[in-house]
mmCIF file of C-alpha atoms and ligand atoms in Angstrom:
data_model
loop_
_atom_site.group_PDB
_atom_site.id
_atom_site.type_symbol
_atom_site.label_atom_id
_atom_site.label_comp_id
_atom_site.label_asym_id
_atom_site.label_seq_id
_atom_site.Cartn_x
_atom_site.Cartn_y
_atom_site.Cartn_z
ATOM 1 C CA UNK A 1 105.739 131.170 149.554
ATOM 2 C CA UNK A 2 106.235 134.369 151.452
ATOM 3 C CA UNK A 3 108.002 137.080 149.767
ATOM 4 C CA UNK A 4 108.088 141.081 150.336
ATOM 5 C CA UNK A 5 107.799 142.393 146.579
ATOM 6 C CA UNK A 6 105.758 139.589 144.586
ATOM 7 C CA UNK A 7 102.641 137.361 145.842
ATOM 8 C CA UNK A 8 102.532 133.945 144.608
ATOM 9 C CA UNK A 9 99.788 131.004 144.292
ATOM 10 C CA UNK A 10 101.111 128.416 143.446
ATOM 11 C CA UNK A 11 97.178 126.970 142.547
ATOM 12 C CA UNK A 12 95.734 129.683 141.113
ATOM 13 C CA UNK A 13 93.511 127.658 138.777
ATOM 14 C CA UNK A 14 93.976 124.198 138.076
ATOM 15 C CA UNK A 15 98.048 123.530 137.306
ATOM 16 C CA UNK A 16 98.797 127.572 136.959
ATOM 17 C CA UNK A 17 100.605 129.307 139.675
ATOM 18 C CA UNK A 18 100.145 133.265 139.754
ATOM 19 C CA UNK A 19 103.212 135.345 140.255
ATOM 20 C CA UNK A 20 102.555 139.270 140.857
ATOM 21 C CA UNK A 21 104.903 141.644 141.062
ATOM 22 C CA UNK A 22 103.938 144.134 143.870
ATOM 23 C CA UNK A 23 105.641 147.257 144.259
ATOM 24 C CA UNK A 24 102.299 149.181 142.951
ATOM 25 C CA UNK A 25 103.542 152.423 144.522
ATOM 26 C CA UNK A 26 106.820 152.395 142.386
ATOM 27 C CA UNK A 27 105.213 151.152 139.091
ATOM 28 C CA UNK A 28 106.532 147.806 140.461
ATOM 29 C CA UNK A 29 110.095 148.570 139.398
ATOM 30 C CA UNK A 30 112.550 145.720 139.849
ATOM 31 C CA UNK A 31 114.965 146.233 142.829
ATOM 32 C CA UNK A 32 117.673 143.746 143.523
ATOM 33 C CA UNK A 33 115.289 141.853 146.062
ATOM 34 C CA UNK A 34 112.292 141.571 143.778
ATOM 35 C CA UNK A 35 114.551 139.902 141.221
ATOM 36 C CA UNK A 36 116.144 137.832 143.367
ATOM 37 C CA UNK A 37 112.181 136.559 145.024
ATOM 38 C CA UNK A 38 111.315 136.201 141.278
ATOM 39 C CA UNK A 39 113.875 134.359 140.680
ATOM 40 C CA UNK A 40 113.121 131.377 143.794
ATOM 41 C CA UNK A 41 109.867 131.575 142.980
ATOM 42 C CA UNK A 42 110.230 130.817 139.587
ATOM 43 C CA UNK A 43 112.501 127.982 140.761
ATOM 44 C CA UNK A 44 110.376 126.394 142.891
ATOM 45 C CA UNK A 45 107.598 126.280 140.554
ATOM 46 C CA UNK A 46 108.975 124.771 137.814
ATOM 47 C CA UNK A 47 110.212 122.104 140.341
ATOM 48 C CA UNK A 48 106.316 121.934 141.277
ATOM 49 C CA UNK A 49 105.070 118.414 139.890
ATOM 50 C CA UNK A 50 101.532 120.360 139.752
ATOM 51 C CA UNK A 51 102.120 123.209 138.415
ATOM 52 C CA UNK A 52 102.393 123.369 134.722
ATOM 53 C CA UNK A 53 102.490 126.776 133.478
ATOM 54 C CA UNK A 54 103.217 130.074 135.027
ATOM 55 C CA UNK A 55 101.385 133.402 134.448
ATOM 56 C CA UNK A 56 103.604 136.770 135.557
ATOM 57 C CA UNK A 57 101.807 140.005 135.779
ATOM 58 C CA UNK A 58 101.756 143.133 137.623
ATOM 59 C CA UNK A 59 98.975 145.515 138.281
ATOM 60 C CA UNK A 60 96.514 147.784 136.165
ATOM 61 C CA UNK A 61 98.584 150.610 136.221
ATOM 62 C CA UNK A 62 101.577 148.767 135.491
ATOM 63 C CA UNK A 63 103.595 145.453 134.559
ATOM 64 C CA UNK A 64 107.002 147.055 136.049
ATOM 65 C CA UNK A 65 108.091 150.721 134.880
ATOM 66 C CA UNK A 66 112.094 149.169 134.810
ATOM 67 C CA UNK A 67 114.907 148.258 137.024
ATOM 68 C CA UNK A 68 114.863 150.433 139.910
ATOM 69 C CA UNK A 69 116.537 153.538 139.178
ATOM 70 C CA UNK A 70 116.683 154.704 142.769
ATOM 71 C CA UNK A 71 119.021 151.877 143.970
ATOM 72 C CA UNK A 72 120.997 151.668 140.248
ATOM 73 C CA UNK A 73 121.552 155.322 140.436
ATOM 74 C CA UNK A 74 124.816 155.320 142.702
ATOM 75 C CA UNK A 75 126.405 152.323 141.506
ATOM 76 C CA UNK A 76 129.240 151.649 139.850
ATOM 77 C CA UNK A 77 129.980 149.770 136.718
ATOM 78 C CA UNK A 78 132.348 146.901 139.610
ATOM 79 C CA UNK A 79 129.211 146.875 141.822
ATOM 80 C CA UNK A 80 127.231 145.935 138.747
ATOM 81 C CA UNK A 81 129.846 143.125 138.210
ATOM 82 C CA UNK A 82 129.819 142.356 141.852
ATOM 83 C CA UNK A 83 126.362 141.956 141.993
ATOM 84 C CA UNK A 84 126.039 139.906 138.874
ATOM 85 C CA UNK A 85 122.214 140.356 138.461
ATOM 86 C CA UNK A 86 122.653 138.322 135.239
ATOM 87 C CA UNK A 87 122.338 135.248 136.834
ATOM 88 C CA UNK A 88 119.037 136.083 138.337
ATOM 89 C CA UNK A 89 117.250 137.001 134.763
ATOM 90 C CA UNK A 90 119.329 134.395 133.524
ATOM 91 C CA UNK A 91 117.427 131.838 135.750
ATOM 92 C CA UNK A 92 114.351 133.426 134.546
ATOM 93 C CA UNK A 93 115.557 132.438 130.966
ATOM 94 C CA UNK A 94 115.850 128.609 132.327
ATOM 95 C CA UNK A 95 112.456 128.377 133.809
ATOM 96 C CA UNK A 96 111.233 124.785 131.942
ATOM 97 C CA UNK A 97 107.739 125.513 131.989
ATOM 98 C CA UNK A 98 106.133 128.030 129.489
ATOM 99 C CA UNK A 99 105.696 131.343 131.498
ATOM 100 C CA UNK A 100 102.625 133.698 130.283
ATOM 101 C CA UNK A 101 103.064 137.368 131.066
ATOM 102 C CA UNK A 102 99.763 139.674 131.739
ATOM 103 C CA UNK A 103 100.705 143.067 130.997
ATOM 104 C CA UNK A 104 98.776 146.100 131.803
ATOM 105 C CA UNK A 105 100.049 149.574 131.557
ATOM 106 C CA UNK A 106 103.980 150.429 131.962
ATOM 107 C CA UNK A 107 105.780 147.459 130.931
ATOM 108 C CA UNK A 108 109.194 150.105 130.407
ATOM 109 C CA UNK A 109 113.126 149.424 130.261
ATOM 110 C CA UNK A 110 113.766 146.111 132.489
ATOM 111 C CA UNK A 111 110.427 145.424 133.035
ATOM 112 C CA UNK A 112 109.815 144.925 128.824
ATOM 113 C CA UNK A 113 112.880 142.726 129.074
ATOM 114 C CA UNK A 114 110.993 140.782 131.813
ATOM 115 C CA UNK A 115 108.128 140.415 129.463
ATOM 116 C CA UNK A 116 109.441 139.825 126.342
ATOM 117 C CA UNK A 117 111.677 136.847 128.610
ATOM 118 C CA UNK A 118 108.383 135.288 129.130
ATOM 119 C CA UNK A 119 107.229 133.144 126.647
ATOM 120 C CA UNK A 120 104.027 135.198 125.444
ATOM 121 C CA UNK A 121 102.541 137.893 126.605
ATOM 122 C CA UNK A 122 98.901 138.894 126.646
ATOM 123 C CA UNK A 123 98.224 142.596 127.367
ATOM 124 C CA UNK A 124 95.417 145.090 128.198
ATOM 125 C CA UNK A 125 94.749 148.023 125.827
ATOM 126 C CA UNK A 126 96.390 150.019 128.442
ATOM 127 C CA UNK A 127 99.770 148.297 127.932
ATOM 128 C CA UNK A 128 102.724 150.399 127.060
ATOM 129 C CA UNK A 129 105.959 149.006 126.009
ATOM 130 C CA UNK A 130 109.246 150.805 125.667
ATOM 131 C CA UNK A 131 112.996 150.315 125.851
ATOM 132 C CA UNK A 132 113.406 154.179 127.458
ATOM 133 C CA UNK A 133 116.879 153.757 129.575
ATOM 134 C CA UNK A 134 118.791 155.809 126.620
ATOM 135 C CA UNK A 135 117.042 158.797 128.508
ATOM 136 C CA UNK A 136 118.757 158.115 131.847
ATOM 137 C CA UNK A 137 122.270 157.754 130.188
ATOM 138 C CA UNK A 138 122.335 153.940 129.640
ATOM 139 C CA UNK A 139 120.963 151.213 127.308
ATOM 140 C CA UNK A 140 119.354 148.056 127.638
ATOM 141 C CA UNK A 141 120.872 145.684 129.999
ATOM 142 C CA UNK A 142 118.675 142.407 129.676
ATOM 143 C CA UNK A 143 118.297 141.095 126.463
ATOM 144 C CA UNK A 144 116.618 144.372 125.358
ATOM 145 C CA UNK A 145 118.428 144.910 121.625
ATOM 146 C CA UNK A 146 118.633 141.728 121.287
ATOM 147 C CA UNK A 147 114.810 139.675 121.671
ATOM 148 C CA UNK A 148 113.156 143.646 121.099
ATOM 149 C CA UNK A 149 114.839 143.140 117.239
ATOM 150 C CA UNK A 150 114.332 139.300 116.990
ATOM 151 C CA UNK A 151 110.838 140.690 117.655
ATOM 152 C CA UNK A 152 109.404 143.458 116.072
ATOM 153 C CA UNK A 153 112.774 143.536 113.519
ATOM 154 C CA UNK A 154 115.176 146.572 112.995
ATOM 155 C CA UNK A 155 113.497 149.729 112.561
ATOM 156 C CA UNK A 156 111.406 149.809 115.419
ATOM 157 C CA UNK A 157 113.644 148.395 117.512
ATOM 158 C CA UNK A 158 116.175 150.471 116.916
ATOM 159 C CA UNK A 159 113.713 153.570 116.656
ATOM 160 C CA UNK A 160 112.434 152.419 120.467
ATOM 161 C CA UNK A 161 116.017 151.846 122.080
ATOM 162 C CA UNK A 162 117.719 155.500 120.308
ATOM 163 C CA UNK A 163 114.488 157.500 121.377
ATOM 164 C CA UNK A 164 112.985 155.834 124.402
ATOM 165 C CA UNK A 165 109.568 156.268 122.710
ATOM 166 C CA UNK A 166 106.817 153.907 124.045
ATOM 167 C CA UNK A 167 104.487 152.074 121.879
ATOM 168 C CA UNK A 168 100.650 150.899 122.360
ATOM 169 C CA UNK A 169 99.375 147.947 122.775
ATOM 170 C CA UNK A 170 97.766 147.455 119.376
ATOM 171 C CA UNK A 171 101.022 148.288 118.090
ATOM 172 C CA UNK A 172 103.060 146.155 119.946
ATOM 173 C CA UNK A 173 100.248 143.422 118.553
ATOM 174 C CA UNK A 174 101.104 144.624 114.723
ATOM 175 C CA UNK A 175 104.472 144.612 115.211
ATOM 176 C CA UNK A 176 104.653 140.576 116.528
ATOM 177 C CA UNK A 177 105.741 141.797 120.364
ATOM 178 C CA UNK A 178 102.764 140.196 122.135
ATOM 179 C CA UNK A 179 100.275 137.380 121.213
ATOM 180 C CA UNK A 180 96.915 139.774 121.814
ATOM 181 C CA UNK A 181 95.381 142.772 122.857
ATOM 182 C CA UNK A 182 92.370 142.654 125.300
ATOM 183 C CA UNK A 183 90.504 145.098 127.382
ATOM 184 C CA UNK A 184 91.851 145.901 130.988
ATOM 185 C CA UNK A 185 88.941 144.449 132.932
ATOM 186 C CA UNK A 186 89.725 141.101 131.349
ATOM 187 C CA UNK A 187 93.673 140.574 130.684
ATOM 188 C CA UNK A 188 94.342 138.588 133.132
ATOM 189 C CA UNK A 189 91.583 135.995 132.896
ATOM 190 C CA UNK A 190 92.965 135.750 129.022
ATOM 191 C CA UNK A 191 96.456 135.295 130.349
ATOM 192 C CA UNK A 192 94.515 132.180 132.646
ATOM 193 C CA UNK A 193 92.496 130.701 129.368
ATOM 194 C CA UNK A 194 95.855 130.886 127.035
ATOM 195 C CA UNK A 195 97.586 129.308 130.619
ATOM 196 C CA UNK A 196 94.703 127.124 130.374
ATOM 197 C CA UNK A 197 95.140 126.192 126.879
ATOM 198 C CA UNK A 198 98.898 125.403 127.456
ATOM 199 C CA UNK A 199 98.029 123.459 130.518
ATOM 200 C CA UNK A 200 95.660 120.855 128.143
ATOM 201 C CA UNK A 201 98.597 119.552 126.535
ATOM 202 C CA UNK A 202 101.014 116.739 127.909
ATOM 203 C CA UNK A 203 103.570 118.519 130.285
ATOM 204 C CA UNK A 204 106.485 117.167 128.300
ATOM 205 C CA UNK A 205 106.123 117.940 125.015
ATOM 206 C CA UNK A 206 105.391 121.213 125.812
ATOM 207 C CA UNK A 207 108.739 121.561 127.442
ATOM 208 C CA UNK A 208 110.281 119.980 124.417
ATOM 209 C CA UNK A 209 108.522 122.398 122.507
ATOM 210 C CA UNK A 210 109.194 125.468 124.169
ATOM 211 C CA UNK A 211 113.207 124.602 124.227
ATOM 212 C CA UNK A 212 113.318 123.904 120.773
ATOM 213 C CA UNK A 213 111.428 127.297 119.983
ATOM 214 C CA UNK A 214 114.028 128.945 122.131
ATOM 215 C CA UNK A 215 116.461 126.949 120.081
ATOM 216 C CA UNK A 216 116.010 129.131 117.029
ATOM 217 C CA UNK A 217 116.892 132.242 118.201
ATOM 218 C CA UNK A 218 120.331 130.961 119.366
ATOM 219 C CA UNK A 219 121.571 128.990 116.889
ATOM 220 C CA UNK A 220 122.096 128.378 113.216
ATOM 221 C CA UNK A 221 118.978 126.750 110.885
ATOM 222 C CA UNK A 222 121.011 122.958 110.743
ATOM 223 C CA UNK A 223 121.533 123.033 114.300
ATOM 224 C CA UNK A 224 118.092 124.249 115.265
ATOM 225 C CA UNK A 225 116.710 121.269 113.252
ATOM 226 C CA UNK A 226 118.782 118.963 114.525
ATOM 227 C CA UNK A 227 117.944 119.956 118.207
ATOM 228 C CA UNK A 228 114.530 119.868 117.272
ATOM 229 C CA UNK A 229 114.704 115.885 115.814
ATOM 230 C CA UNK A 230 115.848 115.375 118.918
ATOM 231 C CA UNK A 231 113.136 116.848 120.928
ATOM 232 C CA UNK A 232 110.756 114.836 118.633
ATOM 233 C CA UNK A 233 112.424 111.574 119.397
ATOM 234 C CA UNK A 234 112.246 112.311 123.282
ATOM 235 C CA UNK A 235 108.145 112.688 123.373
ATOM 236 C CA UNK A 236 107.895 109.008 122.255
ATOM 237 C CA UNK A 237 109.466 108.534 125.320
ATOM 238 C CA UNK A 238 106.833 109.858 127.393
ATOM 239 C CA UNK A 239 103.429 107.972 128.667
ATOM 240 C CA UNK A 240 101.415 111.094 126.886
ATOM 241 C CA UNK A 241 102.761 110.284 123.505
ATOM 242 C CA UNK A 242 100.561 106.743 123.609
ATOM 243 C CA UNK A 243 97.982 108.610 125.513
ATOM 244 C CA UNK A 244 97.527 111.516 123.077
ATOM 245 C CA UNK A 245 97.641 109.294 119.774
ATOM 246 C CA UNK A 246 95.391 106.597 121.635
ATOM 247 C CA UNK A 247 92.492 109.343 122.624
ATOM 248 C CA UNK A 248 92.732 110.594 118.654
ATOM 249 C CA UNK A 249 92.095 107.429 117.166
ATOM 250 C CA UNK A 250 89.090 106.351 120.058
ATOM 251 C CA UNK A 251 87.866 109.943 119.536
ATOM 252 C CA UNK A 252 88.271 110.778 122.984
ATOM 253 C CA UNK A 253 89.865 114.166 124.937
ATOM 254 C CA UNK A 254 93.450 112.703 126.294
ATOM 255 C CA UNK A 255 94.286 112.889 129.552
ATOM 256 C CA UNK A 256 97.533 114.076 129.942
ATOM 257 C CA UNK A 257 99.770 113.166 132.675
ATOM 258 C CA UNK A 258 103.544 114.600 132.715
ATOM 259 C CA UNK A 259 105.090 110.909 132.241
HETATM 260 N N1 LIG S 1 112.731 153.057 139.240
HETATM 261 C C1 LIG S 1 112.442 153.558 140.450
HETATM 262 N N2 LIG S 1 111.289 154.219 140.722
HETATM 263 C C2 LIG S 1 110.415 154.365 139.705
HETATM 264 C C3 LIG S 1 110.659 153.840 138.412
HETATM 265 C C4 LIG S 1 111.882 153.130 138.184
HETATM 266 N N3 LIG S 1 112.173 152.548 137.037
HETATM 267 N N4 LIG S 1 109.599 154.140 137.639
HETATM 268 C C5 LIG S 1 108.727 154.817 138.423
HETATM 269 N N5 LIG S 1 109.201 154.957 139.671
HETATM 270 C C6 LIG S 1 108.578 155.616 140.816
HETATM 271 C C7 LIG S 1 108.661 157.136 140.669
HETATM 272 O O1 LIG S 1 109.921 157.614 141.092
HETATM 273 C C8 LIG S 1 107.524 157.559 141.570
HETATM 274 O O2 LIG S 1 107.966 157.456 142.903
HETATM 275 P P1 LIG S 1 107.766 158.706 143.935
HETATM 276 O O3 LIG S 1 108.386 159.870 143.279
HETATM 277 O O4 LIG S 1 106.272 158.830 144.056
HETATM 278 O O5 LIG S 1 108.448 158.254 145.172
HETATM 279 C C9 LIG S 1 106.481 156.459 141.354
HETATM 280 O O6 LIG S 1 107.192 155.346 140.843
HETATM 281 C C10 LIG S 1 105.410 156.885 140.346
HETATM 282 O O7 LIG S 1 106.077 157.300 139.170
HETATM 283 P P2 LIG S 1 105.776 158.696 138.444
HETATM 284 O O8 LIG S 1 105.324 159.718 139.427
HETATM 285 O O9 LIG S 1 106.967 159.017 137.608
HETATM 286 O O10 LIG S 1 104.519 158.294 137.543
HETATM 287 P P3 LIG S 1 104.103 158.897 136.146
HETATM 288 O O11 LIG S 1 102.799 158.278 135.843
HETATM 289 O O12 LIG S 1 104.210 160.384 136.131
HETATM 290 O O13 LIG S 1 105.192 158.347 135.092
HETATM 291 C C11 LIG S 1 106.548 156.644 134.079
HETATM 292 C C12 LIG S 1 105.241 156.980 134.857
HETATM 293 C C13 LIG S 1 106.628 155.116 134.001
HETATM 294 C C14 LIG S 1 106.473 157.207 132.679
HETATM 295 C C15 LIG S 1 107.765 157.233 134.833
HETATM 296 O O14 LIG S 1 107.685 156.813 136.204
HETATM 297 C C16 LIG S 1 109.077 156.782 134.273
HETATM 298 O O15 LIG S 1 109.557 157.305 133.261
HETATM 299 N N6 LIG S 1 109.732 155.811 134.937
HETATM 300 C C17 LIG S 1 111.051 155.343 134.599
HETATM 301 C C18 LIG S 1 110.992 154.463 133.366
HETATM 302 C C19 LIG S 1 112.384 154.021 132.954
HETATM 303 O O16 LIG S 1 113.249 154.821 132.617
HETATM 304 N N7 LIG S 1 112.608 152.705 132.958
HETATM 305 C C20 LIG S 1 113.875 152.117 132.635
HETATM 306 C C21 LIG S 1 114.748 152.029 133.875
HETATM 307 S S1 LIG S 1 116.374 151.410 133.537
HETATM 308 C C22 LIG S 1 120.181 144.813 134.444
HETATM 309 C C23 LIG S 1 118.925 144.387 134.061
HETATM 310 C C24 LIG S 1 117.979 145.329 133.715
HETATM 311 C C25 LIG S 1 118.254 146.666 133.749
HETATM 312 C C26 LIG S 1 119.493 147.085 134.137
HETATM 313 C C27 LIG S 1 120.457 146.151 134.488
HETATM 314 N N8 LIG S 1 121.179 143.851 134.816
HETATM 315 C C28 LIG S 1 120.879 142.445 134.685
HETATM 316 C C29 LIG S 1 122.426 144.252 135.312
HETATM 317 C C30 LIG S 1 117.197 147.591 133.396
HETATM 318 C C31 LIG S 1 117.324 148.920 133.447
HETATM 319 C C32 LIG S 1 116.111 149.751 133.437
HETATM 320 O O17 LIG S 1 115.017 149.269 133.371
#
């Protein structure tokens, strides 16, 4: 996969596909095209029979310091609407198979949406996250009020989205934004052993899983549960359910398949 603003390997390490965003020289922010590579790529690899989970990161310095200011700067609110840029993080959203972000350093306005749309996120000490577009006149345009409060709850989010302030890593850990804190040299490879982790587990269920976690931030507790049963019932469809209860009661590791 050749692309101009992200590199992606598809076999990083065994079933996990690297995606890296590279724009270093503009803190990787998110122009139109990056979004829109992101978006195939993420397509593609979640039609990938071998890949099974997805790690996004950027660089040291940072994740992505926001949408693109430079090219958002002379638009207008029907361009916006022309442009419809929803659908692309939108897509993101829909990607089936968990998707790990490694964060290091500026992970600011669109590019903490892009995060916090992954499904966990693993970041160096260096990691910064804020919501800061209330600075340049506007407010968060990707799900930032919303999965920002569903996070770290009311008062911070609302304290990070009216102020623009940026918070640390260990905060972001204390407040329930990210699922660790490591040192730079080594966030990625713990973005690849939590990949790895996730990648252990029969394909299917996890996908199950990870829609019916989704589940319960957009709908009602009955609902949720009832999605959920559902989900259940489905892994007894698969070859891994037999596999996984088999190896438990021989006392062997299961091998997982995706069927
Ligand atoms: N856009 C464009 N260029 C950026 C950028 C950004 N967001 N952030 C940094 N850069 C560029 C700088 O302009 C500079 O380029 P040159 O001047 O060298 O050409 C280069 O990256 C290095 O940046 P600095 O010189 O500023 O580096 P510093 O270390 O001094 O400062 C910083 C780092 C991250 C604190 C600072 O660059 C900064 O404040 N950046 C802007 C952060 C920000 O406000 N982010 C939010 C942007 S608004 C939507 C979806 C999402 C969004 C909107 C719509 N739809 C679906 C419709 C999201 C909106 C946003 O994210």
């Amino acid at each position: 996969m050749n692309f101009e603003f992200i590199l992606v390997t598809p076999n990083f390490a065994p079933h996990i596909a690297l995606v890296q965003l590279n724009r270093p020289k503009e803190l990787n922010a998110l122009n139109l095209q990056l979004m829109l590579e992101l978006k195939s790529a993420l397509k593609s690899l979640d039609e990938d029979e071998m890949v099974r989970c997805i790690v996004i990161t950027g660089n040291q310095q940072a994740f992505a310091a926001g949408a693109d200011i430079k090219q958002m700067e002379s638009k207008t609110a029907i361009d916006l609407l022309k442009i419809d840029q929803f659908e692309t993080w939108d897509q993101i959203r829909k990607t089936k198979k968990p998707v790990i972000a490694a964060v290091s350093g500026f992970a600011l306005g669109g590019g903490c949406e892009l995060a916090m749309t992954c499904d966990m996120i693993v970041a160096s000490e260096s990691a910064k996250f804020g919501q800061p577009e209330i600075k340049i006149g506007i407010m968060p345009g990707a799900g930032g009020t919303q999965r920002l409060t569903r996070a770290v709850g009311k008062a911070l989010a609302m304290e990070m989205v009216l102020t623009g302030k940026f918070i640390s890593a260990a905060e972001a850990l204390k407040a329930g934004l990210i699922n660790r804190v490591v040192p730079e040299e080594i966030y990625l490879d713990e973005a690849i052993k939590l990949a790895n982790e996730v990648c252990a587990m029969s394909p299917i269920a996890t996908q199950l899983a990870k829609e019916s976690v989704n589940k319960a931030f957009e709908t009602g507790l009955q609902e949720g549960l009832f999605f959920e049963r559902k989900n259940f019932y489905m892994t007894f469809a698969s070859e891994d359910q037999k596999e996984g209860m088999s190896a438990f009661v021989e006392k062997r590791k299961p091998a997982f398949k995706g069927h």
